[in-house]
Short mmCIF file of C-alpha atoms and ligand atoms in Angstrom, two decimals:
data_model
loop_
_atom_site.label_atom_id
_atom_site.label_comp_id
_atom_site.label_asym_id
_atom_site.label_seq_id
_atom_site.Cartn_x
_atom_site.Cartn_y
_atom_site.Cartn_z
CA UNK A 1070 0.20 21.04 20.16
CA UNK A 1071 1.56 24.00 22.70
CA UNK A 1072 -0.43 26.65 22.73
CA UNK A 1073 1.92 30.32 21.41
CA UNK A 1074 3.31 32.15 23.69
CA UNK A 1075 6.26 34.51 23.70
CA UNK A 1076 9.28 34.15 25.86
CA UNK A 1077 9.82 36.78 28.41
CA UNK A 1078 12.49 39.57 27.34
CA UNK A 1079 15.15 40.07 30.08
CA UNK A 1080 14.61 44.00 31.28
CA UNK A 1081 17.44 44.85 29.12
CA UNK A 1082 15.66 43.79 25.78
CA UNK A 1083 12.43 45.58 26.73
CA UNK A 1084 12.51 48.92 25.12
CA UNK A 1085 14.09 47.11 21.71
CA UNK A 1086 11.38 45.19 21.92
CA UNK A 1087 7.95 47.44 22.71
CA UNK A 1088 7.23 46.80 18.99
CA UNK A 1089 7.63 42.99 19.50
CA UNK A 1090 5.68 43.02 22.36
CA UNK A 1091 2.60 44.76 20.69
CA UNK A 1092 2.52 42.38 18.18
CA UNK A 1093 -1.22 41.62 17.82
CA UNK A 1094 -2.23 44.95 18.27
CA UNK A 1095 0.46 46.49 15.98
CA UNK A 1096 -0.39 49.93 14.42
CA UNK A 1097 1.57 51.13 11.09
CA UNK A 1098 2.54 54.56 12.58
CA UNK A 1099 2.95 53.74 16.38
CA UNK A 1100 5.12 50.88 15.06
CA UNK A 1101 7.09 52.95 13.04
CA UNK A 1102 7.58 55.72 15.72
CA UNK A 1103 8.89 53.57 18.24
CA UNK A 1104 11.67 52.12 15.93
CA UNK A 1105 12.55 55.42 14.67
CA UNK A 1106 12.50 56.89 18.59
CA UNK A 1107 14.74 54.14 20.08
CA UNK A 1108 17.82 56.89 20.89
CA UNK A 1109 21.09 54.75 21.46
CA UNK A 1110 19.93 51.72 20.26
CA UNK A 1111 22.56 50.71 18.14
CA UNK A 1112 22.11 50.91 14.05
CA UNK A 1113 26.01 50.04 12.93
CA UNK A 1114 26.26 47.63 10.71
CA UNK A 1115 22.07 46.76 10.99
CA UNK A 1116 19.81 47.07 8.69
CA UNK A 1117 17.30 50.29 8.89
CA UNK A 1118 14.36 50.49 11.10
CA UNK A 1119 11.45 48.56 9.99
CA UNK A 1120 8.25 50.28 9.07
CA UNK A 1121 5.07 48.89 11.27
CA UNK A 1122 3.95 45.07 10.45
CA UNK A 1123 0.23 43.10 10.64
CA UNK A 1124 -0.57 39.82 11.99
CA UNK A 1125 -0.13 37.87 8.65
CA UNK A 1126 -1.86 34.23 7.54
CA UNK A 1127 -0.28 30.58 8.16
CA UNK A 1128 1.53 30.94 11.78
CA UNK A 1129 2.10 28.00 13.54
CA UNK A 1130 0.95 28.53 17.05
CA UNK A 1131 3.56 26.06 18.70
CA UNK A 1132 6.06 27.57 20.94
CA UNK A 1133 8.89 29.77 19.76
CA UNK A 1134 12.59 29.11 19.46
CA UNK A 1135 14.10 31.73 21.92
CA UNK A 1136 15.95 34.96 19.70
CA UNK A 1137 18.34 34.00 21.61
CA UNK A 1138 19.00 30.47 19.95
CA UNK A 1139 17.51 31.25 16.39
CA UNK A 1140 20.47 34.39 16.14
CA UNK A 1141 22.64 32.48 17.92
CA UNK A 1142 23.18 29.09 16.23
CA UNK A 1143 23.16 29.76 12.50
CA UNK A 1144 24.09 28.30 9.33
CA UNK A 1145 25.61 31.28 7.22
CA UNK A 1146 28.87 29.43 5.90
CA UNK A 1147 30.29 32.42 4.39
CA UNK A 1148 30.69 33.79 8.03
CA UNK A 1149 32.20 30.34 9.19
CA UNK A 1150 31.57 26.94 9.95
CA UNK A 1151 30.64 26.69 13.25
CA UNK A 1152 27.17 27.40 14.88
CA UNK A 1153 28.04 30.75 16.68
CA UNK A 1154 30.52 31.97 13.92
CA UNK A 1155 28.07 33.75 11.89
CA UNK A 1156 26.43 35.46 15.47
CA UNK A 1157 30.43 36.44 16.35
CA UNK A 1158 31.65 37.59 12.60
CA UNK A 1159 28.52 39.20 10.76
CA UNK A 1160 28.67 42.12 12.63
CA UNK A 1161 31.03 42.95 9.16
CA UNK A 1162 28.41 43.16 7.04
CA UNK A 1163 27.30 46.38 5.60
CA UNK A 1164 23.23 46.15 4.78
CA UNK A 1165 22.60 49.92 4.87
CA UNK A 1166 22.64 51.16 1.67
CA UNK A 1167 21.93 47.78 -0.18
CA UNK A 1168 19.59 47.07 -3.00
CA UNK A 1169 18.80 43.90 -4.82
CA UNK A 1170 19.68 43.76 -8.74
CA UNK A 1171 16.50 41.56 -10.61
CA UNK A 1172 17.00 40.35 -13.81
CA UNK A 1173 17.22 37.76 -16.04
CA UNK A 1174 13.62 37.23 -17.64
CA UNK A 1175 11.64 40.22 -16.42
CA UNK A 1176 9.83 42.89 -17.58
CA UNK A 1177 11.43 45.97 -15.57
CA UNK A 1178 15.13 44.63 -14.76
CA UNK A 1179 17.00 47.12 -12.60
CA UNK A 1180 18.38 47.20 -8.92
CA UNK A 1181 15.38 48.09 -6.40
CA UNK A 1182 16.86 49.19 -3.11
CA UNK A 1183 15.61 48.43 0.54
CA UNK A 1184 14.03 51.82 0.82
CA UNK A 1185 12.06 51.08 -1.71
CA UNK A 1186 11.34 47.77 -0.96
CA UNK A 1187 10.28 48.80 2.13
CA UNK A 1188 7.91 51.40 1.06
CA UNK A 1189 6.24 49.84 -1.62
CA UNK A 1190 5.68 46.27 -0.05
CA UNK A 1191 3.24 45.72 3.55
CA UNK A 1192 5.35 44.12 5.95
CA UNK A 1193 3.65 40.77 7.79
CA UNK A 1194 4.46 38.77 10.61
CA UNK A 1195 4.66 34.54 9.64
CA UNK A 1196 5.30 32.25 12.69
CA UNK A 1197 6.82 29.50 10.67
CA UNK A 1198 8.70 26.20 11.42
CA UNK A 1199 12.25 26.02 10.05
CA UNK A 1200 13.55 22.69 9.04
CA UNK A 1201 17.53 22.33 8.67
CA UNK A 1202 18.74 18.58 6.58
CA UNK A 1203 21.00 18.43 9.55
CA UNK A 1204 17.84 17.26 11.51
CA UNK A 1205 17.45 20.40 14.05
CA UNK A 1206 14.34 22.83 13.65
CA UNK A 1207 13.41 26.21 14.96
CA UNK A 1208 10.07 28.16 15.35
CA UNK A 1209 10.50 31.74 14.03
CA UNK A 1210 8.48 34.84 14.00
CA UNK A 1211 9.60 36.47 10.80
CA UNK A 1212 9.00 39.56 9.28
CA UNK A 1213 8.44 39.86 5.04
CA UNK A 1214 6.09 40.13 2.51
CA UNK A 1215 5.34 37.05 -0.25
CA UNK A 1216 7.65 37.25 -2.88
CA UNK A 1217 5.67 36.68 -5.62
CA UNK A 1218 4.58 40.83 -4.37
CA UNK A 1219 8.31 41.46 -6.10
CA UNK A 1220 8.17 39.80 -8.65
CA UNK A 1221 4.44 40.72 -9.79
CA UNK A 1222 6.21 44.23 -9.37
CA UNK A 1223 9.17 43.32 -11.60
CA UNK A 1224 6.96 41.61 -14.05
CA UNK A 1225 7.57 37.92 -14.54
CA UNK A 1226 8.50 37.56 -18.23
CA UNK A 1227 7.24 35.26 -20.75
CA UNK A 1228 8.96 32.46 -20.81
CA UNK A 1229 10.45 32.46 -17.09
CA UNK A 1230 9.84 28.80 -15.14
CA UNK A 1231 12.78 29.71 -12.30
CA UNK A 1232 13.73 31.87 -10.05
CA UNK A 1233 17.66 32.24 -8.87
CA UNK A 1234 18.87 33.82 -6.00
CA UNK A 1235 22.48 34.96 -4.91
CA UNK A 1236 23.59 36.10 -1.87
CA UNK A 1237 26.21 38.93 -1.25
CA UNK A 1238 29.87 38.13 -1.50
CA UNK A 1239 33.05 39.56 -0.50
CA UNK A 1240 35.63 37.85 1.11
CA UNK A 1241 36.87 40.95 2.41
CA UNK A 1242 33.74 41.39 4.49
CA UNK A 1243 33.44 37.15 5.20
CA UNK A 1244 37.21 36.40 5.86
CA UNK A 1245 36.51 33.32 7.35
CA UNK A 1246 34.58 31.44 3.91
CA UNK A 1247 36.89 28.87 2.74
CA UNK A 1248 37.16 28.99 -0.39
CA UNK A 1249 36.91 25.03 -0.91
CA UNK A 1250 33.52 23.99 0.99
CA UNK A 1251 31.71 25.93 -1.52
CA UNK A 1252 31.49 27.32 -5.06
CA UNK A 1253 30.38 31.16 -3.67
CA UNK A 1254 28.53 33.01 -4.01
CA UNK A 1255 25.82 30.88 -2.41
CA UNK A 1256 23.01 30.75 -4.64
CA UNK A 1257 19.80 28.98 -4.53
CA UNK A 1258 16.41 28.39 -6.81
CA UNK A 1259 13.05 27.95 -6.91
CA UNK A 1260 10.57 26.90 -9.79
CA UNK A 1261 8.31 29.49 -10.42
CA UNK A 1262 5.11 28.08 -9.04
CA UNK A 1263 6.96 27.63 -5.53
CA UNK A 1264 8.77 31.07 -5.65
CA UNK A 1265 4.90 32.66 -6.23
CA UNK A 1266 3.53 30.25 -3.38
CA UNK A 1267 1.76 32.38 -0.91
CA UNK A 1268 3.89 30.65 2.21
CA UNK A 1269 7.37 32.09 -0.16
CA UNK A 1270 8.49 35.13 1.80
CA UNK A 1271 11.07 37.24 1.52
CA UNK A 1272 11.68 38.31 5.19
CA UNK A 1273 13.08 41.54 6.16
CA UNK A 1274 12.98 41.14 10.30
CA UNK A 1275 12.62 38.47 12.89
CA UNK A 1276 11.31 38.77 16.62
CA UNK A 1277 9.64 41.79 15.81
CA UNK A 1278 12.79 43.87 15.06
CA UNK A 1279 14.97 44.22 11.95
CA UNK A 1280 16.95 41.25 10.74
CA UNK A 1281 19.78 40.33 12.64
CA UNK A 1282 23.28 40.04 10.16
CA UNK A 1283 24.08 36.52 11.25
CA UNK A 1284 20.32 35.71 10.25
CA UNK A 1285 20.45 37.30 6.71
CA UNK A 1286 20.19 40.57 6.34
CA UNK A 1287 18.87 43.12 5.15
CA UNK A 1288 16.34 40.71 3.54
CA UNK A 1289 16.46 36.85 3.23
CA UNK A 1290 14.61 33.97 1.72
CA UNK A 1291 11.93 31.36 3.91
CA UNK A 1292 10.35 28.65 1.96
CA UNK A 1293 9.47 26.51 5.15
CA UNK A 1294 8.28 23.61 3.33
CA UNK A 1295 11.93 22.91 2.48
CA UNK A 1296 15.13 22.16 4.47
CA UNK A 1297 16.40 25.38 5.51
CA UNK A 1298 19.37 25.56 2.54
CA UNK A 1299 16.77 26.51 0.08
CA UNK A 1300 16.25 30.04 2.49
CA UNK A 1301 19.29 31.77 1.09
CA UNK A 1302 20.28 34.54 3.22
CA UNK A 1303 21.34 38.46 2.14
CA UNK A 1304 20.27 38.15 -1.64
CA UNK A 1305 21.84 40.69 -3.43
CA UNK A 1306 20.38 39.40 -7.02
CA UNK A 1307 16.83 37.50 -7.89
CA UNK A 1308 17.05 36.15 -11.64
CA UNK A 1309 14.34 35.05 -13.32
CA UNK A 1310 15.88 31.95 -15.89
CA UNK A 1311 13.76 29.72 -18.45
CA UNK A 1312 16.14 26.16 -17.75
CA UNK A 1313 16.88 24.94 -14.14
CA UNK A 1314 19.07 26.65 -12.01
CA UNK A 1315 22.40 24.74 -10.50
CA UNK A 1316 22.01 25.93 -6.60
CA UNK A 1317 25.33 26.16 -4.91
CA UNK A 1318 24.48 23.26 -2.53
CA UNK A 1319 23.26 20.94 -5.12
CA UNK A 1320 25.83 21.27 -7.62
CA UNK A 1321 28.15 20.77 -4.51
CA UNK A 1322 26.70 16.96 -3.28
CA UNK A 1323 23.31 16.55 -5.61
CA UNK A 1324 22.89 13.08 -3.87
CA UNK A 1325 22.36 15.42 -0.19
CA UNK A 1326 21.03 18.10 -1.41
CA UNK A 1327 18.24 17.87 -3.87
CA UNK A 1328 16.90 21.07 -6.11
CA UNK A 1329 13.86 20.52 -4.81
CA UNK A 1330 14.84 19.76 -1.57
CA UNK A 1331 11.25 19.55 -0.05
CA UNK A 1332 11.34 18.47 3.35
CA UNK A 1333 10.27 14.47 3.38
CA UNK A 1334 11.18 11.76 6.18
CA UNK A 1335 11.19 9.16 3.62
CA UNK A 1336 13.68 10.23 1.70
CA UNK A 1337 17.21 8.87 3.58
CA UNK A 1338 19.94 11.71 3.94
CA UNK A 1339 23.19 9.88 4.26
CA UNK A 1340 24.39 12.10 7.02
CA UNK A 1341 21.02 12.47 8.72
CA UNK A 1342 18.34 10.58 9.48
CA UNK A 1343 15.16 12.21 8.45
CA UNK A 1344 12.42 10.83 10.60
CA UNK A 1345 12.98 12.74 13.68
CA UNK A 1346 14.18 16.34 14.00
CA UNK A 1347 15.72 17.95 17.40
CA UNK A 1348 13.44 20.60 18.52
CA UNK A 1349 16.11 23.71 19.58
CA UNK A 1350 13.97 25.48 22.29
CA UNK A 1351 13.42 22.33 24.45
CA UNK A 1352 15.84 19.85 22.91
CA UNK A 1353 13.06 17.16 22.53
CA UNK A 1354 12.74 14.87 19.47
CA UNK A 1355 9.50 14.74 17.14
CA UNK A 1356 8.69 13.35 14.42
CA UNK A 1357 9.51 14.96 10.79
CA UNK A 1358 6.24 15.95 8.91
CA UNK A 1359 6.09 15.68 5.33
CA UNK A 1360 6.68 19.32 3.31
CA UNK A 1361 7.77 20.17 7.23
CA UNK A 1362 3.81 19.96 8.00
CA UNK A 1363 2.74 22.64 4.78
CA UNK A 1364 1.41 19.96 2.51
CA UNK A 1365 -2.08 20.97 2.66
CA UNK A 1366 -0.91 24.21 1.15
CA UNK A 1367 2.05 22.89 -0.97
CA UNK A 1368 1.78 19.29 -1.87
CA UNK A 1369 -0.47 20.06 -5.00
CA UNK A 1370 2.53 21.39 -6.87
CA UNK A 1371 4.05 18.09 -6.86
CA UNK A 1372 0.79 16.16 -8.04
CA UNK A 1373 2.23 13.37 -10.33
CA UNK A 1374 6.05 13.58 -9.05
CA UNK A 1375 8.04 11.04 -7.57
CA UNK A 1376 9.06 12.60 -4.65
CA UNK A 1377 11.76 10.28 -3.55
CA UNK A 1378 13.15 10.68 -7.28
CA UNK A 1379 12.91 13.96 -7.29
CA UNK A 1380 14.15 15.01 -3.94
N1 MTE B 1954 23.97 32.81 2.05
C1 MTE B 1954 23.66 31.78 2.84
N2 MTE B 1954 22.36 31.49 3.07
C2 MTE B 1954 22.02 30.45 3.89
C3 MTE B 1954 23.03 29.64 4.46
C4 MTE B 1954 24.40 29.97 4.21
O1 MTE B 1954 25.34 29.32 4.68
N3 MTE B 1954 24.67 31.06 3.41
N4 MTE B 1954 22.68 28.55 5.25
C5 MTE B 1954 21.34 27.97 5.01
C6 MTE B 1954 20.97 26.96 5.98
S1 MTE B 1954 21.76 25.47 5.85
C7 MTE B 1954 19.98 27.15 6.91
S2 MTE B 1954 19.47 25.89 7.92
C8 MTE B 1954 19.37 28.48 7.10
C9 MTE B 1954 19.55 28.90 8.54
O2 MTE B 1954 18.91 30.10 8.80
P1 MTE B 1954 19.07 30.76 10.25
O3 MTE B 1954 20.54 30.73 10.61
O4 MTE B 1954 18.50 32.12 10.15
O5 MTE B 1954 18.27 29.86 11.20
O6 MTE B 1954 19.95 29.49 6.26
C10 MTE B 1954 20.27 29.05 4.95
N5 MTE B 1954 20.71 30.19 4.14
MO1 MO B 1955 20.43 23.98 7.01
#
C-alpha cells in the first residue's frame, strides 16, 4: 500500500491551509486562532470556523484524493446532475445559522444548533476511503466526531432500532433538483448498531478546513463501509424510528440500491460492475474490498445474514 502523504497546496491555498498543514501536531487553541485570524478569507455562504481537531483512530494511510477532485466531482443531486454542478451551484446554500432538529424516539428531542454541536463534541480527523455504487472511490481526510457522541447526548430511547436522516430542502436554494429523479428531501437510514459504530461519523470539515457546500455542509454523514449514498449530506433532521426506514434511494430502485447497502463485490449492480472501482487521484483500477476494506471492524454486525439477500 502507498505510504500517506499530503499533496502540495499551490502558494495560494497556503495560509487557508496552516491548520491543514499542522495536522499531526494540531493544538486546540493554536488551531482555533488561526481559523478565527484568517482576515479576508471568505466566510459567505460557508459554514463557521472550525474549532481545533486531533489525530483520530482508523485512517487509512493510502494516498489522498486531491481537495481539488473530492470538492470538485460530487454527487449532491439536489444541486444537479452532473459531477461539477454541485461545486458550481452550492455556493446557494445558507449553513450559518443552521441547527439539526432530533427526534422521533429520544429522550431530549429538540433542535441542537452547530454552535453547540461544535462546542460540546471533540472534533477528529478520519482518513477514510469513500466508495460510490457508480464504481469510483476517493480517499478523504474528514473532520467529525462519532455519531453515536449525539445521540448518547440526545438519549437513544427505548424502543429505537433506526436511525433516519434528512437533508435540507428548498428548491428555492437548489433550483436545479428535478423534481422527478427523486422523492426529496433525500433521506437516508441506518440500524442502530451501525449508526453507534465507532467508524459512523458525522463530519463537520474536510482537508483540514470547514466543509465545503458542494461536499455537505455544515455537517454530513460518512459510513465508509457502505457505498457513498448511505453518507447523506447537510442533515437538517436525525430521527430515531422503531420499524425500518424507506431511504430516498431505496424506495426509488430497491433492486440498486439496497437499505443496507454495504459495500460487497459479489453482489452484481446492474449498472456497475462491482469488482473493480476507479481510483480518482490516479485513475487506476483496484480491486473492490468487501465492507470497502472495514470488515474487521464491521462485518460482526452482519453475523448470520445473507449478505447478497440482504444487500
Ligand atoms: N443530500 C444528499 N446527500 C448525498 C448525495 C446527494 O445527492 N444528496 N449523494 C450521495 C452520494 S451518491 C455520494 S457518492 C456521496 C458523495 O459525497 P462527496 O460528493 O462529498 O464525495 O454523497 C452522498 N450524499
Ligand atoms: Mo454515490
Amino acid at each position: 500500500m502507498p505510504k500517506f502523504s499530503y499533496p502540495i497546496p499551490r502558494t495560494a491555498e497556503i495560509t487557508p491551509k496552516a491548520a491543514f498543514l499542522n495536522r499531526r501536531a494540531v493544538v486546540a487553541g493554536l488551531t482555533a486562532g488561526l481559523a478565527t485570524g484568517l482576515a479576508g478569507w471568505p466566510t459567505i455562504g460557508r459554514a463557521q470556523p472550525l474549532p481545533g481537531f486531533t489525530s483520530g483512530p482508523y485512517s487509512t494511510d493510502e494516498d489522498l484524493t486531491t481537495k481539488e477532485v473530492a470538492t470538485g466531482y460530487c454527487n449532491f443531486f439536489e444541486f444537479g446532475p452532473a459531477k461539477d454542478d454541485p461545486a458550481q451551484n452550492a455556493h446557494m446554500l445558507q449553513t450559518d445559522p443552521w441547527s439539526i432538529m432530533i427526534d422521533g424516539l429520544v429522550d431530549r428531542p429538540g433542535p441542537i444548533d452547530m454552535d453547540d454541536i461544535l462546542r460540546r463534541f471533540a472534533l477528529e480527523e478520519r482518513i477514510y476511503r469513500l466508495r460510490c455504487v457508480e464504481a469510483w472511490s476517493m480517499v478523504i481526510p474528514w473532520i467529525g466526531f462519532p455519531l453515536a457522541e449525539l445521540l448518547a447526548y440526545a438519549g437513544v430511547g427505548s424502543g429505537a432500532r433506526y436511525v433516519q436522516f434528512e437533508s435540507f430542502d428548498d428548491v428555492s436554494v437548489m433550483p436545479q433538483r428535478a423534481r422527478s429523479l427523486l422523492d426529496w428531501p433525500y433521506t437516508e437510514a441506518l440500524r442502530l448498531d451501525e449508526a453507534t459504530h465507532p467508524l459512523t461519523l458525522l463530519a463537520v470539515g474536510m482537508y483540514g478546513d470547514v466543509m465545503p457546500n458542494q461536499n455537505g455542509a455544515p455537517i454530513r454523514l460518512v459510513v465508509p463501509w457502505k457505498y457513498g449514498f448511505k453518507s447523506i449530506k447537510s442533515i437538517k433532521r436525525i430521527s430515531l424510528t422503531a420499524s425500518q426506514p424507506a431511504p430516498t434511494w431505496h424506495v426509488k430502485s430497491p433492486r440498486e440500491y439496497g437499505f443496507y447497502a454495504n459495500v460487497n463485490p459479489g453482489v452484481r449492480h446492474p449498472r456497475w460492475h462491482q469488482a473493480t472501482e476507479r481510483r480518482l487521484h490516479d485513475g487506476t483500477r483496484i480491486r473492490t474490498e468487501m465492507f470497502n476494506g472495514y470488515g474487521d471492524l464491521v462485518a460482526d454486525m452482519y453475523a448470520g445474514m445473507d449478505l447478497e439477500q440482504h444487500y
